[in-house]
Amino acid sequence: MGRNSSSQQKPKLRKGLWSPDEDEKLLNHITKHGHGCWSAIPKLAGLQRCGKSCRLRWINYLRPDLKRGTFTQEEEDLIIELHAVLGNKWSQIAAHLPGRTDNEIKNLWNSSLKKKLRQRGIDPTTHKPLSEENMSLTNTDERSPTGTYVDNKCTATCSYKTTPVDMFLLDDNVPNPFGNISFPLSSHGFEVNSGFGYENAIPNIPSVVHQDSSSESLGFPNVANSIWCDMRHDCSFFDSNHLPWIEEITTNQDDQVGVGMGTGMGIGIGIEADCLGQSLSLPIEMQNHTISLFDESKGLNMTQQLF
DNA sequence: AAGAGACTCAACCGCCAGACT
DNA sequence: TAGTCTGGCGGTTGAGTCTCT
């Protein structure tokens, strides 16, 4: 088929910005009939656009569930955390921000977030310090002056707090609160091979935390196997939208230990335990791909390899 | 007030993978 | 099995807007 005959059969497709009239046609059509086959939409909706263009316009602008307006600080922090894990997988990042599009996030990253990270001395590509001279760090596994840990394998930063955060401790009589939760980073959990936890209690994250009978090596008698953590405060990409049950958890069940930990780039912040009625707080530190628990007074010093 | 440069963001382009023929 | 179609994705572009001098 020659060029001429082709151009005679196909009307010339419009390009560039969409007019309000075109928007209305596309919106009306999809509202009434759904989008179905995108390549058929232009003809059915009376538009001189290609199917791809219609799809893009719908996804990035016309979709009714889009969130308008500027990104919140929480959203920006979440994008940075996710980018550290996922890289330029904008669609996967967008999947964790309801109402935001991959295009929008990509634009934000390229126009603003990259610059902010550089200003903080962080390479936006690797999420490592831009220059060791500038950061007064000689080892990326050490805590930075701003209280941030940078892990040299997972290549991300993790907010650090020295104080224990609200932990919630469960026992076997407490219903599993994770039952209906869609976990935000389902494919990027890290693995803790021993210590604490409740295997398979978090759906969609296989083996994030394993139960391990060696828990007693920590020195806590009767350590239960129901150990959970508040990721909302520790890791900025966990928020109450993802963990709506958080306010309802009963804390400080006797004879149990709570462990703070995150997944993906978010690594544990604190540990709070209530053993035999004695409250105990411990820091967790992350270095060299490990998570460590320390308490000199209890003779506790455990380091767990994460990766 | 005006011009230049920086910034924003909507949209396009090319590539890829999966479905279908 | 190979070719074609389609949808989805990330990279890039460029027009419009904003900010600074």
Coordinates of C-alpha atoms in Angstrom, one line a residue, chain A residues 16-197:
Chain A
G16 CA -0.8 18.4 20.5
L17 CA -2.9 19.7 23.3
W18 CA -6.4 18.5 23.7
S19 CA -9.3 20.9 23.3
P20 CA -12.2 21.0 25.7
D21 CA -14.4 19.6 23.0
E22 CA -12.1 16.6 22.5
D23 CA -12.0 16.0 26.2
E24 CA -15.8 16.1 26.4
K25 CA -16.1 13.6 23.6
L26 CA -13.6 11.2 25.1
L27 CA -15.0 11.5 28.6
N28 CA -18.6 11.0 27.4
H29 CA -17.7 8.0 25.4
I30 CA -15.7 6.2 28.2
T31 CA -18.3 7.2 30.8
K32 CA -21.0 5.5 28.7
H33 CA -19.1 2.6 27.2
G34 CA -15.9 2.1 29.1
H35 CA -12.6 2.3 27.1
G36 CA -12.5 -1.2 25.8
C37 CA -10.1 -1.4 22.9
W38 CA -8.2 1.9 22.8
S39 CA -7.5 1.7 19.1
A40 CA -11.2 1.6 18.4
I41 CA -12.0 4.6 20.6
P42 CA -11.1 7.5 18.3
K43 CA -13.6 6.3 15.7
L44 CA -16.3 5.5 18.2
A45 CA -15.9 8.7 20.1
G46 CA -15.6 10.8 16.9
L47 CA -12.0 11.9 17.6
Q48 CA -9.2 12.4 15.2
R49 CA -6.6 11.1 17.6
C50 CA -4.8 7.8 17.8
G51 CA -5.8 5.3 20.4
K52 CA -2.6 5.8 22.3
S53 CA -3.3 9.5 22.6
C54 CA -6.8 8.8 23.9
R55 CA -5.5 6.3 26.4
L56 CA -2.9 8.8 27.7
R57 CA -5.3 11.6 27.9
W58 CA -7.7 9.5 29.9
I59 CA -5.1 8.1 32.3
N60 CA -3.3 11.4 32.9
Y61 CA -6.1 13.9 32.9
L62 CA -9.7 12.7 32.5
R63 CA -9.8 9.8 34.9
P64 CA -12.2 10.7 37.6
D65 CA -10.1 9.3 40.4
L66 CA -7.2 11.6 39.8
K67 CA -5.9 13.6 42.7
R68 CA -5.3 17.2 41.7
G69 CA -3.0 19.7 43.3
T70 CA 0.5 19.7 44.5
F71 CA 2.2 16.8 46.1
T72 CA 2.2 16.7 49.8
Q73 CA 5.5 16.3 51.8
E74 CA 4.4 12.7 52.7
E75 CA 3.9 11.9 49.0
E76 CA 7.3 13.3 48.1
D77 CA 8.9 11.3 50.9
L78 CA 7.1 8.2 49.7
I79 CA 8.3 8.8 46.1
I80 CA 11.9 9.1 47.3
E81 CA 11.7 6.0 49.4
L82 CA 10.1 4.1 46.5
H83 CA 12.5 5.3 44.0
A84 CA 15.4 4.1 46.2
V85 CA 13.8 0.6 45.9
L86 CA 12.3 0.6 42.4
G87 CA 14.4 3.1 40.5
N88 CA 12.7 4.7 37.5
K89 CA 9.7 2.3 37.6
W90 CA 7.3 5.2 37.6
S91 CA 4.2 3.1 37.0
Q92 CA 5.1 0.9 40.0
I93 CA 5.8 3.9 42.1
A94 CA 2.5 5.5 41.0
A95 CA 0.7 2.3 42.1
H96 CA 1.5 3.2 45.7
L97 CA 0.2 6.8 45.4
P98 CA -3.6 6.6 44.7
G99 CA -4.8 9.3 42.4
R100 CA -1.3 10.1 41.0
T101 CA -0.1 9.2 37.6
D102 CA 3.3 7.8 36.5
N103 CA 3.7 10.8 34.3
E104 CA 3.0 13.2 37.1
I105 CA 5.5 11.5 39.4
K106 CA 8.1 11.3 36.7
N107 CA 7.8 15.0 36.1
L108 CA 8.0 15.7 39.8
W109 CA 11.1 13.6 40.1
N110 CA 12.8 15.2 37.2
S111 CA 11.9 18.8 38.0
S112 CA 12.1 18.8 41.8
L113 CA 12.9 15.8 43.8
K114 CA 16.2 15.1 42.0
K115 CA 17.3 18.6 42.9
K116 CA 16.2 18.3 46.5
L117 CA 18.2 15.1 46.9
R118 CA 21.3 16.7 45.4
Q119 CA 20.9 19.6 47.8
R120 CA 20.9 17.1 50.7
G121 CA 24.1 15.6 49.3
I122 CA 22.4 12.5 48.0
D123 CA 22.9 11.1 44.5
P124 CA 19.3 10.8 43.1
T125 CA 20.3 7.8 41.0
T126 CA 22.0 5.7 43.6
H127 CA 20.6 7.3 46.7
K128 CA 24.1 7.3 48.1
P129 CA 26.0 10.4 49.3
L130 CA 27.2 12.4 46.4
S131 CA 30.6 13.0 47.7
E132 CA 32.2 11.4 50.7
E133 CA 34.2 14.6 51.4
N134 CA 31.0 16.6 51.6
M135 CA 29.2 14.2 53.8
S136 CA 32.0 13.6 56.3
L137 CA 31.4 10.0 55.9
T138 CA 34.0 7.5 54.9
N139 CA 31.7 4.6 55.0
T140 CA 28.2 4.7 53.6
D141 CA 27.1 2.3 56.2
E142 CA 27.6 4.8 58.9
R143 CA 25.1 7.2 60.2
S144 CA 25.2 10.6 58.6
P145 CA 25.3 13.8 60.5
T146 CA 21.6 14.2 59.8
G147 CA 20.7 11.0 61.5
T148 CA 20.2 8.9 58.4
Y149 CA 21.5 5.5 57.7
V150 CA 22.6 4.7 54.2
D151 CA 22.9 1.1 53.4
N152 CA 25.4 0.3 50.7
K153 CA 23.5 -2.5 49.2
C154 CA 19.9 -1.5 49.3
T155 CA 21.1 2.0 48.3
A156 CA 18.5 4.0 50.2
T157 CA 18.2 6.1 53.2
C158 CA 16.2 5.3 56.2
S159 CA 15.0 7.7 58.8
Y160 CA 16.4 7.1 62.1
K161 CA 15.0 7.6 65.6
T162 CA 16.7 6.7 68.8
T163 CA 13.5 6.6 70.7
P164 CA 11.2 3.6 70.6
V165 CA 8.1 4.1 68.7
D166 CA 4.7 2.8 69.5
M167 CA 4.9 -0.9 69.2
F168 CA 2.0 -3.2 69.3
L169 CA 2.3 -6.6 70.6
L170 CA 0.0 -9.5 69.9
D171 CA -0.6 -12.9 71.2
D172 CA -2.3 -15.9 69.6
N173 CA -5.7 -14.8 70.9
V174 CA -5.5 -11.5 69.0
P175 CA -6.9 -11.6 65.5
N176 CA -4.2 -11.1 62.8
P177 CA -4.6 -7.4 61.9
F178 CA -2.8 -7.8 58.6
G179 CA -5.6 -9.9 57.2
N180 CA -7.1 -7.3 54.9
I181 CA -4.2 -5.1 54.3
S182 CA -2.8 -4.6 50.9
F183 CA 0.9 -4.1 51.6
P184 CA 2.5 -1.3 49.7
L185 CA 5.8 -2.8 48.8
S186 CA 4.8 -6.4 48.1
S187 CA 7.7 -7.3 45.9
H188 CA 10.4 -5.7 47.8
G189 CA 10.4 -7.0 51.3
F190 CA 13.6 -7.9 52.8
E191 CA 14.1 -11.1 54.7
V192 CA 15.0 -11.6 58.3
N193 CA 15.9 -15.2 58.6
S194 CA 15.7 -15.6 62.3
G195 CA 14.7 -13.9 65.4
F196 CA 11.2 -12.9 65.6
G197 CA 8.0 -12.7 63.7

